Tab-separated table of C-alpha atoms and ligand atoms in Angstrom:
chain	number	residue	atom	x	y	z
A	1378	UNK	CA	191.382	0.236	-94.973
A	1379	UNK	CA	188.613	-1.782	-96.329
A	1380	UNK	CA	185.518	-0.793	-98.455
A	1381	UNK	CA	182.853	-0.976	-95.551
A	1382	UNK	CA	185.088	0.985	-93.108
A	1383	UNK	CA	184.117	4.544	-92.409
A	1384	UNK	CA	184.801	6.317	-88.949
A	1385	UNK	CA	181.584	7.632	-88.215
A	1386	UNK	CA	181.415	11.216	-87.120
A	1387	UNK	CA	180.433	11.753	-83.330
A	1388	UNK	CA	181.026	15.608	-83.183
A	1389	UNK	CA	177.186	16.538	-82.707
A	1390	UNK	CA	176.622	13.789	-80.436
A	1391	UNK	CA	179.454	14.642	-78.211
A	1392	UNK	CA	178.089	18.099	-78.056
A	1393	UNK	CA	174.706	16.834	-77.305
A	1394	UNK	CA	176.165	14.474	-74.709
A	1395	UNK	CA	178.044	17.399	-72.835
A	1396	UNK	CA	175.003	19.668	-73.023
A	1397	UNK	CA	172.792	16.915	-71.666
A	1398	UNK	CA	175.194	16.003	-68.830
A	1399	UNK	CA	174.281	19.379	-67.302
A	1400	UNK	CA	170.825	18.429	-66.617
A	1401	UNK	CA	170.315	14.758	-66.719
A	1402	UNK	CA	172.495	12.672	-64.530
A	1403	UNK	CA	175.450	11.129	-66.256
A	1404	UNK	CA	173.908	12.648	-69.748
A	1405	UNK	CA	171.864	9.592	-70.462
A	1406	UNK	CA	168.543	8.270	-69.393
A	1407	UNK	CA	169.837	4.801	-68.222
A	1408	UNK	CA	173.045	2.834	-67.276
A	1409	UNK	CA	172.616	0.580	-70.244
A	1410	UNK	CA	173.000	3.465	-72.838
A	1411	UNK	CA	176.048	4.980	-71.048
A	1412	UNK	CA	179.930	4.620	-71.264
A	1413	UNK	CA	179.806	2.331	-68.481
A	1414	UNK	CA	177.902	-0.131	-70.664
A	1415	UNK	CA	180.556	-0.053	-73.282
A	1416	UNK	CA	179.077	2.908	-75.655
A	1417	UNK	CA	182.403	4.435	-76.816
A	1418	UNK	CA	183.524	6.762	-77.785
A	1419	UNK	CA	180.241	8.528	-76.779
A	1420	UNK	CA	176.498	7.165	-76.347
A	1421	UNK	CA	174.762	6.851	-79.609
A	1422	UNK	CA	172.496	10.014	-79.926
A	1423	UNK	CA	169.600	8.705	-82.159
A	1424	UNK	CA	167.797	11.000	-84.355
A	1425	UNK	CA	165.497	8.537	-85.710
A	1426	UNK	CA	164.586	4.994	-86.690
A	1427	UNK	CA	163.137	3.266	-89.622
A	1428	UNK	CA	162.622	-0.606	-90.184
A	1429	UNK	CA	165.988	-1.877	-88.944
A	1430	UNK	CA	167.677	1.268	-89.276
A	1431	UNK	CA	168.663	4.149	-87.043
A	1432	UNK	CA	170.164	7.540	-88.023
A	1433	UNK	CA	172.158	9.282	-85.341
A	1434	UNK	CA	172.569	12.927	-84.716
A	1435	UNK	CA	175.606	13.196	-86.811
A	1436	UNK	CA	173.858	11.682	-89.680
A	1437	UNK	CA	175.395	8.064	-89.507
A	1438	UNK	CA	172.974	5.100	-90.495
A	1439	UNK	CA	173.301	2.008	-88.496
A	1440	UNK	CA	171.631	-1.495	-88.969
A	1441	UNK	CA	170.601	-1.734	-85.450
A	1442	UNK	CA	170.487	-4.955	-83.512
A	1443	UNK	CA	169.885	-3.235	-80.129
A	1444	UNK	CA	166.239	-2.729	-81.164
A	1445	UNK	CA	165.515	-0.647	-77.869
A	1446	UNK	CA	166.930	-3.617	-75.846
A	1447	UNK	CA	164.346	-6.009	-77.339
A	1448	UNK	CA	161.185	-4.454	-77.613
A	1449	UNK	CA	161.158	-3.411	-81.408
A	1450	UNK	CA	159.900	-6.921	-82.431
A	1451	UNK	CA	158.511	-5.107	-85.658
A	1452	UNK	CA	161.379	-2.893	-85.973
A	1453	UNK	CA	161.516	0.972	-85.693
A	1454	UNK	CA	158.189	2.892	-86.654
A	1455	UNK	CA	156.033	-0.266	-87.591
A	1456	UNK	CA	153.040	1.407	-89.300
A	1457	UNK	CA	150.444	-0.888	-87.825
A	1458	UNK	CA	151.422	0.279	-84.268
A	1459	UNK	CA	152.164	3.820	-85.174
A	1460	UNK	CA	148.766	4.140	-86.900
A	1461	UNK	CA	146.875	2.401	-84.066
A	1462	UNK	CA	148.646	4.597	-81.397
A	1463	UNK	CA	148.108	7.887	-83.265
A	1464	UNK	CA	144.621	7.391	-84.256
A	1465	UNK	CA	143.846	6.479	-80.557
A	1466	UNK	CA	145.586	9.546	-79.279
A	1467	UNK	CA	143.808	11.724	-81.770
A	1468	UNK	CA	140.389	10.216	-81.595
A	1469	UNK	CA	140.103	8.969	-77.729
A	1470	UNK	CA	142.663	10.175	-75.623
A	1471	UNK	CA	145.970	8.946	-74.014
A	1472	UNK	CA	144.627	8.296	-70.451
A	1473	UNK	CA	141.210	7.971	-68.826
A	1474	UNK	CA	142.304	5.870	-65.443
A	1475	UNK	CA	138.800	4.417	-65.984
A	1476	UNK	CA	138.026	1.487	-67.939
A	1477	UNK	CA	137.582	1.122	-71.670
A	1478	UNK	CA	137.063	-1.458	-74.205
A	1479	UNK	CA	140.559	-1.719	-75.572
A	1480	UNK	CA	141.774	-2.899	-72.365
A	1481	UNK	CA	139.772	-6.263	-72.578
A	1482	UNK	CA	140.527	-6.604	-76.249
A	1483	UNK	CA	144.330	-6.302	-75.561
A	1484	UNK	CA	144.083	-8.692	-72.691
A	1485	UNK	CA	142.243	-11.139	-74.817
A	1486	UNK	CA	144.755	-10.896	-77.656
A	1487	UNK	CA	147.588	-11.925	-75.180
A	1488	UNK	CA	145.889	-14.577	-73.130
A	1489	UNK	CA	144.997	-16.278	-76.577
A	1490	UNK	CA	148.799	-16.272	-77.170
A	1491	UNK	CA	150.096	-17.366	-73.918
A	1492	UNK	CA	149.071	-20.768	-73.144
A	1493	UNK	CA	149.481	-20.617	-69.181
A	1494	UNK	CA	147.873	-17.135	-68.720
A	1495	UNK	CA	144.142	-17.139	-68.032
A	1496	UNK	CA	144.048	-13.591	-66.470
A	1497	UNK	CA	146.366	-10.948	-66.558
A	1498	UNK	CA	146.748	-7.133	-65.440
A	1499	UNK	CA	148.814	-4.616	-67.436
A	1500	UNK	CA	151.492	-2.177	-65.963
A	1501	UNK	CA	154.179	-0.135	-67.502
A	1502	UNK	CA	157.525	-2.001	-67.031
A	1503	UNK	CA	159.238	-5.338	-66.522
A	1504	UNK	CA	160.424	-4.253	-62.987
A	1505	UNK	CA	157.189	-3.355	-61.927
A	1506	UNK	CA	155.342	-6.341	-63.164
A	1507	UNK	CA	157.974	-8.654	-61.659
A	1508	UNK	CA	157.300	-7.059	-58.487
A	1509	UNK	CA	153.602	-7.792	-58.944
A	1510	UNK	CA	154.370	-11.529	-59.750
A	1511	UNK	CA	156.230	-11.759	-56.419
A	1512	UNK	CA	153.493	-10.208	-54.407
A	1513	UNK	CA	150.820	-12.559	-56.161
A	1514	UNK	CA	153.033	-15.620	-55.216
A	1515	UNK	CA	153.723	-14.348	-51.649
A	1516	UNK	CA	149.952	-13.577	-50.999
A	1517	UNK	CA	148.778	-16.791	-52.810
A	1518	UNK	CA	151.217	-19.060	-50.997
A	1519	UNK	CA	151.454	-17.227	-47.749
A	1520	UNK	CA	155.224	-17.719	-47.669
A	1521	UNK	CA	158.032	-15.227	-48.229
A	1522	UNK	CA	161.070	-16.726	-49.778
A	1523	UNK	CA	161.806	-16.178	-53.441
A	1524	UNK	CA	164.236	-18.290	-55.382
A	1525	UNK	CA	166.175	-16.532	-57.785
A	1526	UNK	CA	169.200	-17.408	-59.747
A	1527	UNK	CA	172.445	-15.710	-60.109
A	1528	UNK	CA	172.986	-13.992	-63.559
A	1529	UNK	CA	169.402	-13.168	-64.132
A	1530	UNK	CA	167.839	-9.914	-64.186
A	1531	UNK	CA	164.314	-9.345	-62.931
A	1532	UNK	CA	164.481	-5.377	-63.061
A	1533	UNK	CA	166.244	-2.933	-60.306
A	1534	UNK	CA	163.468	-3.326	-57.419
A	1535	UNK	CA	164.777	-3.731	-53.822
A	1536	UNK	CA	162.850	-7.046	-53.850
A	1537	UNK	CA	164.799	-8.879	-56.294
A	1538	UNK	CA	167.659	-6.875	-57.834
A	1539	UNK	CA	170.201	-9.330	-56.108
A	1540	UNK	CA	172.981	-11.337	-57.640
A	1541	UNK	CA	172.223	-10.120	-61.320
A	1542	UNK	CA	175.841	-9.741	-62.183
A	1543	UNK	CA	177.919	-10.405	-59.221
A	1544	UNK	CA	181.806	-10.881	-59.267
A	1545	UNK	CA	183.919	-13.338	-57.667
A	1546	UNK	CA	184.671	-11.138	-54.578
A	1547	UNK	CA	180.922	-11.181	-53.566
A	1548	UNK	CA	179.283	-14.188	-55.176
A	1549	UNK	CA	180.008	-16.674	-52.378
A	1550	UNK	CA	180.566	-20.370	-52.604
A	1551	UNK	CA	179.162	-22.008	-56.251
A	1552	UNK	CA	176.950	-24.470	-54.133
A	1553	UNK	CA	175.274	-21.696	-51.929
A	1554	UNK	CA	175.561	-18.487	-53.682
A	1555	UNK	CA	175.612	-15.404	-51.655
A	1556	UNK	CA	172.879	-12.571	-52.047
A	1557	UNK	CA	174.855	-9.926	-53.547
A	1558	UNK	CA	172.903	-6.576	-53.683
A	1559	UNK	CA	172.716	-5.017	-57.390
A	1560	UNK	CA	173.267	-1.347	-56.057
A	1561	UNK	CA	174.064	0.528	-53.189
A	1562	UNK	CA	171.029	1.808	-51.137
A	1563	UNK	CA	169.284	-1.705	-50.963
A	1564	UNK	CA	168.214	-2.635	-47.442
A	1565	UNK	CA	170.368	-5.731	-46.457
A	1566	UNK	CA	167.195	-7.330	-44.651
A	1567	UNK	CA	165.911	-8.076	-48.090
A	1568	UNK	CA	168.470	-10.653	-48.604
A	1569	UNK	CA	166.776	-12.776	-45.863
A	1570	UNK	CA	163.732	-13.131	-48.135
A	1571	UNK	CA	165.730	-14.568	-51.213
A	1572	UNK	CA	167.398	-17.792	-51.997
A	1573	UNK	CA	170.153	-17.324	-54.659
A	1574	UNK	CA	170.362	-20.479	-56.764
A	1575	UNK	CA	172.732	-21.618	-59.336
A	1576	UNK	CA	170.790	-21.711	-62.846
A	1577	UNK	CA	170.878	-24.808	-65.257
A	1578	UNK	CA	172.058	-27.208	-62.300
A	1579	UNK	CA	169.279	-29.617	-61.830
A	1580	UNK	CA	171.395	-31.119	-58.709
A	1581	UNK	CA	171.733	-27.704	-57.221
A	1582	UNK	CA	168.011	-27.001	-57.624
A	1583	UNK	CA	167.115	-30.487	-56.159
A	1584	UNK	CA	169.204	-29.700	-52.917
A	1585	UNK	CA	167.589	-26.033	-52.550
A	1586	UNK	CA	164.167	-27.557	-52.741
A	1587	UNK	CA	165.266	-30.422	-50.358
A	1588	UNK	CA	166.311	-27.926	-48.024
A	1589	UNK	CA	163.965	-24.907	-48.238
A	1590	UNK	CA	161.019	-26.506	-50.244
A	1591	UNK	CA	158.313	-25.641	-47.719
A	1592	UNK	CA	159.516	-21.743	-47.158
A	1593	UNK	CA	159.635	-20.938	-51.078
A	1594	UNK	CA	156.759	-18.819	-52.212
A	1595	UNK	CA	157.888	-18.913	-55.684
A	1596	UNK	CA	160.970	-19.690	-57.905
A	1597	UNK	CA	161.410	-16.959	-60.633
A	1598	UNK	CA	163.567	-17.766	-63.798
A	1599	UNK	CA	164.274	-16.237	-67.125
A	1600	UNK	CA	163.344	-19.397	-69.316
A	1601	UNK	CA	166.631	-18.386	-71.490
A	1602	UNK	CA	169.197	-16.575	-69.437
A	1603	UNK	CA	168.929	-13.439	-71.587
A	1604	UNK	CA	170.985	-11.335	-69.490
A	1605	UNK	CA	174.172	-13.072	-69.782
A	1606	UNK	CA	174.127	-13.768	-73.481
A	1607	UNK	CA	171.171	-15.941	-73.946
A	1608	UNK	CA	172.139	-19.190	-72.503
A	1609	UNK	CA	169.650	-22.144	-73.049
A	1610	UNK	CA	168.255	-24.183	-70.332
A	1611	UNK	CA	169.699	-27.649	-70.212
A	1612	UNK	CA	167.360	-30.348	-71.659
A	1613	UNK	CA	164.782	-31.273	-68.845
A	1614	UNK	CA	166.025	-28.505	-66.635
A	1615	UNK	CA	162.818	-26.152	-66.865
A	1616	UNK	CA	160.698	-29.523	-66.615
A	1617	UNK	CA	162.255	-30.409	-63.494
A	1618	UNK	CA	161.881	-26.964	-62.142
A	1619	UNK	CA	158.232	-27.104	-62.603
A	1620	UNK	CA	157.979	-30.447	-60.931
A	1621	UNK	CA	159.813	-29.452	-57.938
A	1622	UNK	CA	157.824	-26.214	-57.434
A	1623	UNK	CA	154.797	-28.417	-57.803
A	1624	UNK	CA	155.765	-30.954	-55.358
A	1625	UNK	CA	156.684	-28.287	-52.643
A	1626	UNK	CA	153.913	-25.900	-53.193
A	1627	UNK	CA	155.712	-23.259	-54.669
A	1628	UNK	CA	154.794	-21.216	-57.742
A	1629	UNK	CA	156.913	-20.886	-60.826
A	1630	UNK	CA	157.289	-17.579	-62.245
A	1631	UNK	CA	158.736	-17.252	-66.014
A	1632	UNK	CA	160.119	-13.669	-66.412
A	1633	UNK	CA	159.203	-13.616	-70.314
A	1634	UNK	CA	160.158	-9.803	-70.435
A	1635	UNK	CA	162.702	-10.713	-73.050
A	1636	UNK	CA	161.334	-13.970	-74.521
A	1637	UNK	CA	157.494	-13.134	-74.419
A	1638	UNK	CA	156.091	-12.581	-77.839
A	1639	UNK	CA	159.597	-13.168	-79.221
A	1640	UNK	CA	160.979	-16.499	-79.225
A	1641	UNK	CA	157.735	-18.092	-80.370
A	1642	UNK	CA	154.048	-16.781	-80.591
A	1643	UNK	CA	153.363	-18.073	-77.203
A	1644	UNK	CA	157.028	-17.181	-75.690
A	1645	UNK	CA	159.323	-19.543	-74.054
A	1646	UNK	CA	156.697	-21.427	-72.365
A	1647	UNK	CA	155.380	-22.359	-75.817
A	1648	UNK	CA	159.078	-23.037	-77.012
A	1649	UNK	CA	159.973	-25.366	-74.285
A	1650	UNK	CA	156.541	-26.645	-73.483
A	1651	UNK	CA	156.769	-25.814	-69.879
A	1652	UNK	CA	154.030	-24.012	-68.162
A	1653	UNK	CA	154.425	-21.507	-65.400
A	1654	UNK	CA	152.070	-20.415	-62.920
A	1655	UNK	CA	152.714	-16.787	-63.512
A	1656	UNK	CA	154.344	-14.942	-66.456
A	1657	UNK	CA	155.766	-11.485	-66.610
A	1658	UNK	CA	155.669	-9.843	-70.170
A	1659	UNK	CA	157.018	-6.769	-71.273
A	1660	UNK	CA	159.284	-5.518	-74.186
A	1661	UNK	CA	157.839	-7.114	-77.462
A	1662	UNK	CA	154.227	-7.161	-75.811
A	1663	UNK	CA	154.211	-3.305	-77.013
A	1664	UNK	CA	156.545	-3.355	-79.986
A	1665	UNK	CA	158.059	-0.211	-78.410
A	1666	UNK	CA	155.435	1.282	-76.607
A	1667	UNK	CA	156.088	1.216	-72.632
A	1668	UNK	CA	153.758	-1.704	-71.438
A	1669	UNK	CA	153.993	-4.729	-69.436
A	1670	UNK	CA	152.036	-7.430	-68.079
A	1671	UNK	CA	151.793	-10.042	-65.126
A	1672	UNK	CA	149.272	-12.850	-65.678
A	1673	UNK	CA	148.806	-16.588	-65.071
A	1674	UNK	CA	146.372	-19.071	-63.444
A	1675	UNK	CA	143.042	-17.515	-62.709
A	1676	UNK	CA	142.833	-18.763	-59.213
A	1677	UNK	CA	146.139	-16.804	-58.432
A	1678	UNK	CA	145.162	-13.551	-60.363
A	1679	UNK	CA	141.762	-13.597	-58.934
A	1680	UNK	CA	143.186	-12.532	-55.544
A	1681	UNK	CA	143.030	-8.996	-56.958
A	1682	UNK	CA	139.388	-9.221	-57.131
A	1683	UNK	CA	138.371	-8.730	-53.388
A	1684	UNK	CA	141.659	-6.574	-52.837
A	1685	UNK	CA	143.641	-9.288	-50.917
A	1686	UNK	CA	146.557	-8.749	-53.258
A	1687	UNK	CA	146.766	-4.991	-54.254
A	1688	UNK	CA	147.237	-4.033	-57.828
A	1689	UNK	CA	147.014	-0.446	-58.828
A	1690	UNK	CA	148.719	1.996	-61.267
A	1691	UNK	CA	147.324	5.305	-62.610
A	1692	UNK	CA	148.633	4.529	-66.060
A	1693	UNK	CA	147.843	0.922	-66.153
A	1694	UNK	CA	146.267	-0.341	-69.432
A	1695	UNK	CA	145.981	3.217	-70.879
A	1696	UNK	CA	144.241	3.461	-74.402
A	1697	UNK	CA	147.697	4.389	-75.790
A	1698	UNK	CA	149.335	1.240	-74.933
A	1699	UNK	CA	146.419	-1.177	-75.267
A	1700	UNK	CA	146.052	0.093	-78.809
A	1701	UNK	CA	149.869	-0.789	-79.405
A	1702	UNK	CA	149.412	-4.154	-77.903
A	1703	UNK	CA	146.419	-5.169	-80.071
A	1704	UNK	CA	148.403	-4.132	-83.267
A	1705	UNK	CA	151.576	-5.603	-82.152
A	1706	UNK	CA	149.828	-9.075	-81.424
A	1707	UNK	CA	148.036	-8.605	-84.816
A	1708	UNK	CA	150.987	-7.967	-86.627
A	1709	UNK	CA	153.236	-10.680	-85.190
A	1710	UNK	CA	150.392	-13.033	-85.466
A	1711	UNK	CA	150.329	-12.918	-89.227
A	1712	UNK	CA	151.335	-16.331	-90.917
A	1713	UNK	CA	155.016	-16.664	-91.391
A	1714	UNK	CA	155.950	-13.811	-89.116
A	1715	UNK	CA	158.143	-15.872	-86.436
A	1716	UNK	CA	159.467	-18.187	-89.347
A	1717	UNK	CA	160.783	-15.411	-91.440
A	1718	UNK	CA	162.350	-13.759	-88.218
A	1719	UNK	CA	164.033	-16.722	-87.074
A	1720	UNK	CA	165.179	-17.634	-90.672
A	1721	UNK	CA	167.208	-14.003	-90.857
A	1722	UNK	CA	168.279	-14.381	-87.282
A	1723	UNK	CA	169.809	-17.920	-87.858
A	1724	UNK	CA	171.493	-16.720	-91.160
A	1725	UNK	CA	172.955	-13.881	-89.092
A	1726	UNK	CA	174.185	-15.945	-86.367
A	1727	UNK	CA	175.325	-18.645	-88.230
A	1728	UNK	CA	177.157	-16.185	-90.815
A	1729	UNK	CA	178.748	-14.346	-87.706
A	1730	UNK	CA	180.295	-17.782	-86.429
A	1731	UNK	CA	181.572	-18.322	-90.034
A	1732	UNK	CA	183.145	-14.893	-90.211
A	1733	UNK	CA	184.974	-15.478	-86.847
A	1734	UNK	CA	186.062	-18.983	-88.132
A	1735	UNK	CA	187.292	-17.295	-91.340
A	1736	UNK	CA	189.478	-15.026	-89.150
A	1737	UNK	CA	190.878	-17.925	-87.431
A	1738	UNK	CA	188.673	-17.816	-84.384
A	1739	UNK	CA	186.583	-20.438	-82.365
A	1740	UNK	CA	183.130	-19.150	-81.994
A	1741	UNK	CA	179.637	-20.237	-81.757
A	1742	UNK	CA	176.348	-18.805	-80.942
A	1743	UNK	CA	173.402	-19.315	-78.229
A	1744	UNK	CA	169.831	-18.444	-77.655
A	1745	UNK	CA	166.908	-18.252	-80.070
A	1746	UNK	CA	167.443	-16.975	-83.430
A	1747	UNK	CA	165.700	-13.655	-82.791
A	1748	UNK	CA	167.575	-13.109	-79.579
A	1749	UNK	CA	170.977	-14.591	-79.605
A	1750	UNK	CA	174.836	-13.905	-78.878
A	1751	UNK	CA	178.020	-14.779	-80.281
A	1752	UNK	CA	180.642	-16.274	-78.296
A	1753	UNK	CA	184.258	-16.550	-79.033
A	1754	UNK	CA	184.577	-19.924	-77.419
A	1755	UNK	CA	184.101	-23.526	-78.899
A	1756	UNK	CA	180.682	-24.093	-76.990
A	1757	UNK	CA	178.622	-21.648	-75.202
A	1758	UNK	CA	178.774	-21.415	-71.415
A	1759	UNK	CA	176.275	-23.260	-69.383
A	1760	UNK	CA	175.717	-21.096	-66.479
A	1761	UNK	CA	176.489	-17.808	-64.990
A	1762	UNK	CA	180.147	-18.422	-63.644
A	1763	UNK	CA	181.299	-20.119	-66.601
A	1764	UNK	CA	179.938	-17.142	-68.891
A	1765	UNK	CA	181.596	-14.565	-66.480
A	1766	UNK	CA	185.032	-16.228	-67.167
A	1767	UNK	CA	184.458	-16.238	-71.078
A	1768	UNK	CA	183.240	-12.524	-70.753
A	1769	UNK	CA	186.836	-11.888	-69.095
A	1770	UNK	CA	188.556	-13.541	-72.035
A	1771	UNK	CA	186.313	-12.174	-74.753
A	1772	UNK	CA	187.265	-9.621	-77.495
A	1773	UNK	CA	183.677	-8.651	-77.973
A	1774	UNK	CA	184.219	-4.986	-77.260
A	1775	UNK	CA	186.435	-4.799	-80.268
A	1776	UNK	CA	183.623	-6.483	-82.379
A	1777	UNK	CA	181.155	-3.963	-81.357
A	1778	UNK	CA	183.761	-1.073	-82.251
A	1779	UNK	CA	184.603	-2.457	-85.319
A	1780	UNK	CA	180.955	-3.098	-86.424
A	1781	UNK	CA	180.074	0.621	-85.319
A	1782	UNK	CA	182.702	1.817	-87.716
A	1783	UNK	CA	180.945	-0.249	-90.372
A	1784	UNK	CA	177.549	0.801	-89.857
A	1785	UNK	CA	176.234	-1.931	-87.517
A	1786	UNK	CA	175.291	-1.260	-84.070
A	1787	UNK	CA	175.112	-4.108	-81.406
A	1788	UNK	CA	174.885	-3.956	-77.742
A	1789	UNK	CA	178.537	-3.340	-76.396
A	1790	UNK	CA	178.692	-6.000	-73.750
A	1791	UNK	CA	179.354	-9.798	-74.360
A	1792	UNK	CA	176.667	-10.224	-71.639
A	1793	UNK	CA	174.296	-8.499	-74.175
A	1794	UNK	CA	172.196	-9.976	-77.374
A	1795	UNK	CA	171.517	-9.402	-80.951
A	1796	UNK	CA	168.045	-8.566	-81.508
A	1797	UNK	CA	166.223	-9.121	-84.631
A	1798	UNK	CA	162.949	-7.634	-85.918
A	1799	UNK	CA	160.352	-7.918	-88.579
A	1800	UNK	CA	162.218	-4.663	-89.770
A	1801	UNK	CA	165.374	-6.405	-90.612
A	1802	UNK	CA	165.415	-7.462	-94.397
A	1803	UNK	CA	167.535	-9.849	-96.036
A	1804	UNK	CA	169.575	-7.239	-97.365
A	1805	UNK	CA	170.343	-5.956	-93.927
A	1806	UNK	CA	171.588	-9.483	-93.067
A	1807	UNK	CA	173.811	-9.347	-96.123
A	1808	UNK	CA	175.196	-6.217	-95.338
A	1809	UNK	CA	175.870	-6.706	-91.730
A	1810	UNK	CA	177.617	-10.156	-92.711
A	1811	UNK	CA	179.810	-8.222	-94.918
A	1812	UNK	CA	180.669	-5.882	-92.090
A	1813	UNK	CA	181.378	-8.603	-89.713
A	1814	UNK	CA	183.759	-10.242	-92.521
A	1815	UNK	CA	185.552	-7.160	-92.681
A	1816	UNK	CA	185.618	-6.351	-88.791
A	1817	UNK	CA	186.754	-10.067	-87.757
A	1818	UNK	CA	190.490	-9.804	-88.644
A	1819	UNK	CA	190.463	-6.821	-86.067
A	1820	UNK	CA	188.845	-8.903	-83.385
A	1821	UNK	CA	191.180	-11.717	-83.973
A	1822	UNK	CA	194.213	-9.469	-83.622
A	1823	UNK	CA	192.647	-8.015	-80.237
A	1824	UNK	CA	192.303	-11.744	-79.086
A	1825	UNK	CA	195.946	-12.314	-80.023
A	1826	UNK	CA	197.007	-9.369	-78.369
A	1827	UNK	CA	195.165	-9.959	-75.156
A	1828	UNK	CA	192.658	-6.929	-75.535
A	1829	UNK	CA	189.757	-8.699	-74.028
A	1830	UNK	CA	187.330	-8.573	-71.269
A	1831	UNK	CA	184.847	-5.595	-70.530
A	1832	UNK	CA	185.371	-2.358	-71.668
A	1833	UNK	CA	183.628	0.893	-70.414
A	1834	UNK	CA	184.367	3.604	-68.093
A	1835	UNK	CA	182.405	5.944	-65.702
A	1836	UNK	CA	181.415	9.270	-67.040
B	1112	PMP	N1	163.419	-9.023	-66.750
B	1112	PMP	C1	164.077	-9.147	-67.618
B	1112	PMP	C2	164.274	-10.506	-68.113
B	1112	PMP	C3	164.704	-8.037	-68.359
B	1112	PMP	O1	165.502	-8.455	-69.176
B	1112	PMP	C4	164.422	-6.752	-68.055
B	1112	PMP	C5	164.896	-5.629	-68.734
B	1112	PMP	N2	165.867	-5.954	-69.571
B	1112	PMP	C6	163.454	-6.687	-67.001
B	1112	PMP	C7	163.071	-7.671	-66.142
B	1112	PMP	C8	163.308	-5.261	-66.427
B	1112	PMP	O2	162.341	-4.711	-67.387
B	1112	PMP	P1	162.189	-3.046	-67.562
B	1112	PMP	O3	163.200	-2.713	-68.108
B	1112	PMP	O4	160.872	-2.972	-68.088
B	1112	PMP	O5	161.840	-2.459	-66.080
C-alpha cells in the first residue's frame, strides 16, 4: 500500500444515510448524489467545505472536484459571497417579492459580462430558466418545435427532458434519433413538439433544417456538451448552427448553465464568438447560491412587458441571491481570475493524462480547463453515441474509487466532469496529481481485467 492511500471511514456517513432514508426518498436529495450515480460505498455526507476542500461526517478531508456540480466557481465559502449574502440577510431581509435595487445591479453586472444578453430575468434553477427560454422562443416565433440534441441535459422538465442519456434500445436510427423520455411519467404527446438532433454533425443539422426549418421555434444546445464528458463543438459547427437558425427564422438558445461565468468571463459565447438569441445561466452565476437567469435579445425579452409571455416566481431575484450574483461577478471579474483558474485546470488535466500514460494507458482530456473530462481513449469522442461506447469500456469508476481512497473526490461517472474553482491552489493540484499517480496502476489493472463500464446500483 502506498503513502497516499488511506481507506476513509464511512461509519457515520452510513448511519446518517440509513437514518435519512426513513424520511427522504432514497436517503439523498437528488439522484446525482446517490448510489445510482456511482457514489459508492455510500454517498458522501458533507459536514463543511472550505476553499477546494470538503470534510465529511466521518472527518475525512477531500480535495473536491465535484464543486457542487459546477456552481462553486470560487470554491467553498468564498468570503466575498458569504459576506455579501450574510450582510443582506441581516440588514435587509431574504425576500420581498417586491422590487429592490439589488435586482437591477445584479442584472447590469451580468449583461455587462454576456455579450448577447441585452435584458434578462432571474429565476431559481437551470431547469426553470430553460423552460422560460423555450416559452420565449415559442411566443416570439409563433412556432412550436424545439430542436434539441441527443446527450444534452437541459433540466428535468417534461418539455425538454428527452433523449438526455438514451441507450441503444431506445435511441433509434443515428440519422433520425428517436425522442426517448428521460423519466417515467412524462406525457408521450410532448415528443411531437421536439426534434431530436445528432450533435456535432453539420450535415445532420443541415438536413433537419432543410426538412423542418419553417416549424422550428428554437434550437437549444449546450455549447460544450457538458453532460457527456465535456465534448467540444467541432470547428465551425456552432457558427453553422447560428447561420441555419437565422436563415430559417428559428432562435438559437445557448444553455450556458455549466459554461456561463466559467469557461470565459462571457461564457462559451465569448469563447467561441457565436452569439445566441437567448441564453440560460445558472450554476456559477451565484457561486453556490441558488440562482439562474434567462436573457437575450431585447426584442424577445420585451415580450414580458405587456404580459404576452408570462414570467413569474415568488422567489425571483430576491435580495439574497442578487447580492450573491453581484459579489460573484465582481470577484470573478478581478484581473487574472480566469487565467489562473485555467492554468491550474490545464495542469491538472495534462497531469492526469500523463499519470495514465505512465501506467500504460492511452488517455486524453476534453473540454475547457475549468470543466473537463479525462478519457481512457486516444482521442475524445466527438458525439453522444461514440461517447456512450467509450463509457461502456471505461475504467473510470475505478479511478473514482481509487481517488476517493486517496482524499480526492471526483464525480463517479465517466459522463461527469472535473470542476475547478478559485479555491483550488497549486498545492491542491500537486496533491491531486500525486494521488492520481498513485491511483493509476489500479485503474490500469481494472482496464486489463475488463472491470469497466458504469457502476452504480439502486438503493
Ligand atoms: N442545463 C445544463 C446544461 C445543466 O448541466 C443542468 C444541470 N446540471 C441544467 C440545465 C439544469 O439545471 P438545474 O439543476 O439548476 O435545474
